[in-house]
PDB file of C-alpha atoms in Angstrom:
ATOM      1  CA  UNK S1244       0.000   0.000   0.000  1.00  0.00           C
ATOM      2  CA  UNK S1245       1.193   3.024  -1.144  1.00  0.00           C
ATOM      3  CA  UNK S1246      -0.176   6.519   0.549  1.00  0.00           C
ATOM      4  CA  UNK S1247      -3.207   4.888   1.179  1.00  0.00           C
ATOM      5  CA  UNK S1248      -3.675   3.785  -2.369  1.00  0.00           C
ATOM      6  CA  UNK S1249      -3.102  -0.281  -3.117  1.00  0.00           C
ATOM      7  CA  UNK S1250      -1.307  -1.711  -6.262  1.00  0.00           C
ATOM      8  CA  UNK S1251      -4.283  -2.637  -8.125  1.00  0.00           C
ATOM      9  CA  UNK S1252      -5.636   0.885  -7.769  1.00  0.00           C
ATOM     10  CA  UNK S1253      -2.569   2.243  -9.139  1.00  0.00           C
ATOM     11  CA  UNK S1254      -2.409   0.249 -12.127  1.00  0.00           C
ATOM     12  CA  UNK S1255      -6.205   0.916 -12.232  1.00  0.00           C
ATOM     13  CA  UNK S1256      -6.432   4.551 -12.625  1.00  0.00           C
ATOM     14  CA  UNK S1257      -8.684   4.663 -10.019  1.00  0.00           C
ATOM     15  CA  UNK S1258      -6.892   6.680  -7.398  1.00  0.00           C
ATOM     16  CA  UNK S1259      -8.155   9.805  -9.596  1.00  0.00           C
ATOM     17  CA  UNK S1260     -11.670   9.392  -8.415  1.00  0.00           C
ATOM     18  CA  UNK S1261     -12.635  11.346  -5.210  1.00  0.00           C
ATOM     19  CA  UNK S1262     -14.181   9.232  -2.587  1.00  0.00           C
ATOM     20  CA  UNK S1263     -14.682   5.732  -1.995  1.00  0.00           C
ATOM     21  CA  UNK S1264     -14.161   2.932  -5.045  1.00  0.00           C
ATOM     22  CA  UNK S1265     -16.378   0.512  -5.969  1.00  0.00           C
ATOM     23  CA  UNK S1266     -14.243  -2.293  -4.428  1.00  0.00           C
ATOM     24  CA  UNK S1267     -13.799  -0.466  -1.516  1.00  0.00           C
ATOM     25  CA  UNK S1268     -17.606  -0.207  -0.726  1.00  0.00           C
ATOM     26  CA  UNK S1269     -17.675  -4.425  -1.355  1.00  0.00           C
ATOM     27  CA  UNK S1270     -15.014  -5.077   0.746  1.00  0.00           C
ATOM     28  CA  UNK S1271     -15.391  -2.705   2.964  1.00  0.00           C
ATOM     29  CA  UNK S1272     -12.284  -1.190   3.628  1.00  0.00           C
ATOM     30  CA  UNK S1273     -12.087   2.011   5.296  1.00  0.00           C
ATOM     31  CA  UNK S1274     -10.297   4.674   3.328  1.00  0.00           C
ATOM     32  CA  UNK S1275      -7.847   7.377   3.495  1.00  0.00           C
ATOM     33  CA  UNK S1276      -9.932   9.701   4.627  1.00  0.00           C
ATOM     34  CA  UNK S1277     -10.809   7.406   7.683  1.00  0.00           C
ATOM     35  CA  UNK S1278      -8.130   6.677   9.606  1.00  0.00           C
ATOM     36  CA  UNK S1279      -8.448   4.877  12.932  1.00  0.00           C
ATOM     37  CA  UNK S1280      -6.899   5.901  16.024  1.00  0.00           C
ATOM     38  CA  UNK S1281      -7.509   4.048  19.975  1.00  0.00           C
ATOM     39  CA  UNK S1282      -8.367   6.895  21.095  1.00  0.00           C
ATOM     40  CA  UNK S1283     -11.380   8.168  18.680  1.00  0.00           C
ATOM     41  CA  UNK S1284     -13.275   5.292  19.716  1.00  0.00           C
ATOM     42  CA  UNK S1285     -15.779   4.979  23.494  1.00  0.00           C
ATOM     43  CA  UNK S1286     -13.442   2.022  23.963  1.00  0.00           C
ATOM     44  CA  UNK S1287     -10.105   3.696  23.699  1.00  0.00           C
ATOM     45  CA  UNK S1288     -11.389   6.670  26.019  1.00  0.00           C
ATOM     46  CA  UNK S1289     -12.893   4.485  28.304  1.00  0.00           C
ATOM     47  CA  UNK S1290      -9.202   2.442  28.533  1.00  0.00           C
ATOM     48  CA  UNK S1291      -7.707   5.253  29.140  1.00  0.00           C
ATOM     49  CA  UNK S1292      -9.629   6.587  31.584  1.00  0.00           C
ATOM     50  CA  UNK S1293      -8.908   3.127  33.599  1.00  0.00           C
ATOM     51  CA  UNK S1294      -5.347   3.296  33.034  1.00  0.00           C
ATOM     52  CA  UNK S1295      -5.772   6.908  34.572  1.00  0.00           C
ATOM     53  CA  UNK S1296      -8.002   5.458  37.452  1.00  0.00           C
ATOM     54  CA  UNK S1297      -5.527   2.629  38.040  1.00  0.00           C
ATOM     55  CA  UNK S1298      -2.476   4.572  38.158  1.00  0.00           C
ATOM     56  CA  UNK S1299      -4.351   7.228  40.729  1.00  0.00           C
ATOM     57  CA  UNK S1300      -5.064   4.336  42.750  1.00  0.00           C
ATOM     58  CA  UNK S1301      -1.588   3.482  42.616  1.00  0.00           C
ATOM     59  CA  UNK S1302      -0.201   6.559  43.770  1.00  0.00           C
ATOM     60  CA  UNK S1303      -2.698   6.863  46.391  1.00  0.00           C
ATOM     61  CA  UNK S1304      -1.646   3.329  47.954  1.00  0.00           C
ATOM     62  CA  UNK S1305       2.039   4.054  48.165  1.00  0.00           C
ATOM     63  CA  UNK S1306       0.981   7.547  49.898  1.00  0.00           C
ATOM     64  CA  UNK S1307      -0.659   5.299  52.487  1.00  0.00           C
ATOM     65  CA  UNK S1308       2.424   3.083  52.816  1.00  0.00           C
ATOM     66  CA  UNK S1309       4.560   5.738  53.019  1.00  0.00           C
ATOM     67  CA  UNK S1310       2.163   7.644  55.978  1.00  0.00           C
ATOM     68  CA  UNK S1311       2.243   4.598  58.132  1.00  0.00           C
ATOM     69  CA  UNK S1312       6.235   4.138  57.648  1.00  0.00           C
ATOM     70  CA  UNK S1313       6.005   7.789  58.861  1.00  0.00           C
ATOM     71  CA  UNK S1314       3.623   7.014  61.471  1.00  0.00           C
ATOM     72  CA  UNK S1315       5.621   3.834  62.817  1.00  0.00           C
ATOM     73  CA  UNK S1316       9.151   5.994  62.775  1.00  0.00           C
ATOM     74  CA  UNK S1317       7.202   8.662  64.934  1.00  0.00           C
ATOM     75  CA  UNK S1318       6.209   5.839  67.112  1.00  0.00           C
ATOM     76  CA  UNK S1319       9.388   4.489  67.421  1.00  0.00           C
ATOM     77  CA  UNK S1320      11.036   7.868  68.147  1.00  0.00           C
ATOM     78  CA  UNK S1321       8.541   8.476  71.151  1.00  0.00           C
ATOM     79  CA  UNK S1322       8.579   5.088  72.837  1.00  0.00           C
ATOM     80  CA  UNK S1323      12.902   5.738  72.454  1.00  0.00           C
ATOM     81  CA  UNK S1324      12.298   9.173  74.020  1.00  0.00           C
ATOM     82  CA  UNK S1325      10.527   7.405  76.640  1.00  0.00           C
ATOM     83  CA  UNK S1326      13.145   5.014  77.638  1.00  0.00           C
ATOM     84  CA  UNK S1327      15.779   7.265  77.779  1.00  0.00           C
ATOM     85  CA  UNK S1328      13.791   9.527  80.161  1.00  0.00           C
ATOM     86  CA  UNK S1329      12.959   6.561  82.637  1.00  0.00           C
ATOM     87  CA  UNK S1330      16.916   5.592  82.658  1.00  0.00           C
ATOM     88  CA  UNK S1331      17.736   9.441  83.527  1.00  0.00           C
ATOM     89  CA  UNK S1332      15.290   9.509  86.081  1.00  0.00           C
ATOM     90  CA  UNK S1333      16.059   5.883  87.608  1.00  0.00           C
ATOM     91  CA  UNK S1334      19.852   7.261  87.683  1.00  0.00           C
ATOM     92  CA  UNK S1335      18.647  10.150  89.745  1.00  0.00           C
ATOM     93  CA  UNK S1336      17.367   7.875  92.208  1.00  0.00           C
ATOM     94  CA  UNK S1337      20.134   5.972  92.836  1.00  0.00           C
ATOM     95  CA  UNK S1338      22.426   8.991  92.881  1.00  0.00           C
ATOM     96  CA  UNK S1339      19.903  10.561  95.664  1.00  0.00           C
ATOM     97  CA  UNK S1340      19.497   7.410  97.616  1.00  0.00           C
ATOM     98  CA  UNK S1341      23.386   5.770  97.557  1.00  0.00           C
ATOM     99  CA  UNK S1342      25.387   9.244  98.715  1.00  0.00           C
ATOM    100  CA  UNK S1343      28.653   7.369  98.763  1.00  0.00           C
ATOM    101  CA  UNK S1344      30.933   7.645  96.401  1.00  0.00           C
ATOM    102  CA  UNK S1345      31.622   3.737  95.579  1.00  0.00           C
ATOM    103  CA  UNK S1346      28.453   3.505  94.647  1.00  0.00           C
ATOM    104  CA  UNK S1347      27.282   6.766  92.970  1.00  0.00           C
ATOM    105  CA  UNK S1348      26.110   6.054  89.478  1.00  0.00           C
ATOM    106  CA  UNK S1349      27.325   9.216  87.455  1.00  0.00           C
ATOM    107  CA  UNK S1350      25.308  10.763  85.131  1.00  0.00           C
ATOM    108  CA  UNK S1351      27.678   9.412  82.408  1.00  0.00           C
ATOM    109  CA  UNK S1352      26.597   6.220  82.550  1.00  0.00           C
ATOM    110  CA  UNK S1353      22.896   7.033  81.749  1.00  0.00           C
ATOM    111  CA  UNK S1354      24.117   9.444  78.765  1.00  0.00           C
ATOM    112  CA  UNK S1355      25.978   6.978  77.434  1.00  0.00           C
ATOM    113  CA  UNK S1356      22.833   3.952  77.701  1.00  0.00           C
ATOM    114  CA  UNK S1357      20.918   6.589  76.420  1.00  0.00           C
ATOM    115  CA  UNK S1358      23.058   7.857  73.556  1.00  0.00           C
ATOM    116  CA  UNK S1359      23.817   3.582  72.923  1.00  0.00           C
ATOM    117  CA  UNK S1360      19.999   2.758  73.200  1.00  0.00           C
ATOM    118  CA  UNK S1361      18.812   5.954  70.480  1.00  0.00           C
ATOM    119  CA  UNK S1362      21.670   5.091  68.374  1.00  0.00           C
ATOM    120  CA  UNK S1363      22.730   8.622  68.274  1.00  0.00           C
ATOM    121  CA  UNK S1364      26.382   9.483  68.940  1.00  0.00           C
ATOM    122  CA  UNK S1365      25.854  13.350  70.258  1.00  0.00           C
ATOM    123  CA  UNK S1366      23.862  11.437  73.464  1.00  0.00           C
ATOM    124  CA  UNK S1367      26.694   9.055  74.109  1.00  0.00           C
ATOM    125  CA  UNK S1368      29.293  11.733  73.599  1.00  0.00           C
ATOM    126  CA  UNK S1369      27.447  14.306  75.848  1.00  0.00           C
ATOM    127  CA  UNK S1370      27.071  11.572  78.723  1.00  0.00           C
ATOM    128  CA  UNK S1371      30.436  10.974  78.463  1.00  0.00           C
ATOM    129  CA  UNK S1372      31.321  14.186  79.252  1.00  0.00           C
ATOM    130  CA  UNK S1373      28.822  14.742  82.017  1.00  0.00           C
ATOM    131  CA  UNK S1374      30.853  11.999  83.884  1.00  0.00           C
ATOM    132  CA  UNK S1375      33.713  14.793  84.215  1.00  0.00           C
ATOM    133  CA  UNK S1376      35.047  15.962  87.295  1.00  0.00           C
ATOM    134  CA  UNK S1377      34.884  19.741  86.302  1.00  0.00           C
ATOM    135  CA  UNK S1378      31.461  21.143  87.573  1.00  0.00           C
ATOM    136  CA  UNK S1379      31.865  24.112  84.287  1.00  0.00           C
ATOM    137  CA  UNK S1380      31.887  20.498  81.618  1.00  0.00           C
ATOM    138  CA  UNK S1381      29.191  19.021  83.635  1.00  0.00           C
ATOM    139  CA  UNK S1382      26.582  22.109  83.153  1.00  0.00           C
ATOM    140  CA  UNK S1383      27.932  22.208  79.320  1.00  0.00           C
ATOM    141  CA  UNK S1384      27.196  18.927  78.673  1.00  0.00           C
ATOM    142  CA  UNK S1385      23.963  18.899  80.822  1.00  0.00           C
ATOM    143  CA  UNK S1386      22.824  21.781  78.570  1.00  0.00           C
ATOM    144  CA  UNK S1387      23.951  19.772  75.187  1.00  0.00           C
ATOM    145  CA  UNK S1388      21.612  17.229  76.545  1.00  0.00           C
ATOM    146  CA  UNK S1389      18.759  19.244  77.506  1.00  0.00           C
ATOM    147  CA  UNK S1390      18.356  21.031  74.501  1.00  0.00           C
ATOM    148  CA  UNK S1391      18.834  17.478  72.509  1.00  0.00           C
TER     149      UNK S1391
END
């Protein structure tokens, strides 16, 4: 096929007639002038609407996956905050009951479970520090871990 035209209609003559030929209209063949495309049909609309629909739906799942990974960090980071607070204040007991100084439990100890248990370095480092003997690196790294 040739521009539209086929052999015989070449060889014919008949590509000089406007419109339809007469074997066209028998076989039924749609011509030049119609050409099909998906989406001039209901069908091809209606397929791409679902494609549309589908991929929306798609998109709209993986924003709910990715809210409750959100939501489950958030949960993790509280119940973390939580456990580092009860080892502080548990270390604050036994410093205010046990006065001696064999069995004081410094301050650096619970930084450093606290910095180990969050995973986060600055807490471990700061604890570390709070175990000092100088009272001026004990408020500094008090502060560090207050505002942390």
């Amino acid at each position: 096929m040739i521009l539209g035209l086929s052999v015989l209609e070449l060889s014919s003559g008949n590509h000089l007639v406007d419109g339809p030929t007469e074997t066209d209209r028998q076989t039924d063949r749609p011509t030049c002038a119609k050409q099909y495309t998906p989406t001039s049909s209901k069908g091809g609309i209606l397929l791409l609407l679902l494609l549309l629909l589908l991929l929306l739906l798609l998109l709209l799942l993986l924003l709910l996956l990715l809210l409750l990974l959100l939501l489950l960090l958030l949960l993790l980071l509280i119940i973390i905050i939580i456990i580092i607070i009860i080892i502080i204040i548990i270390i604050i007991i036994i410093n205010q009951v046990f006065r001696r100084k064999k069995l004081v439990i410094r301050l650096a100890n619970a930084g450093g479970l606290a910095g180990w248990l969050a995973g986060w370095r600055a807490g471990g480092l700061a604890g570390g520090l709070a175990g000092g003997r100088n009272k001026l690196v004990r408020a500094i790294t008090m502060s560090f871990i207050v505002r942390f």
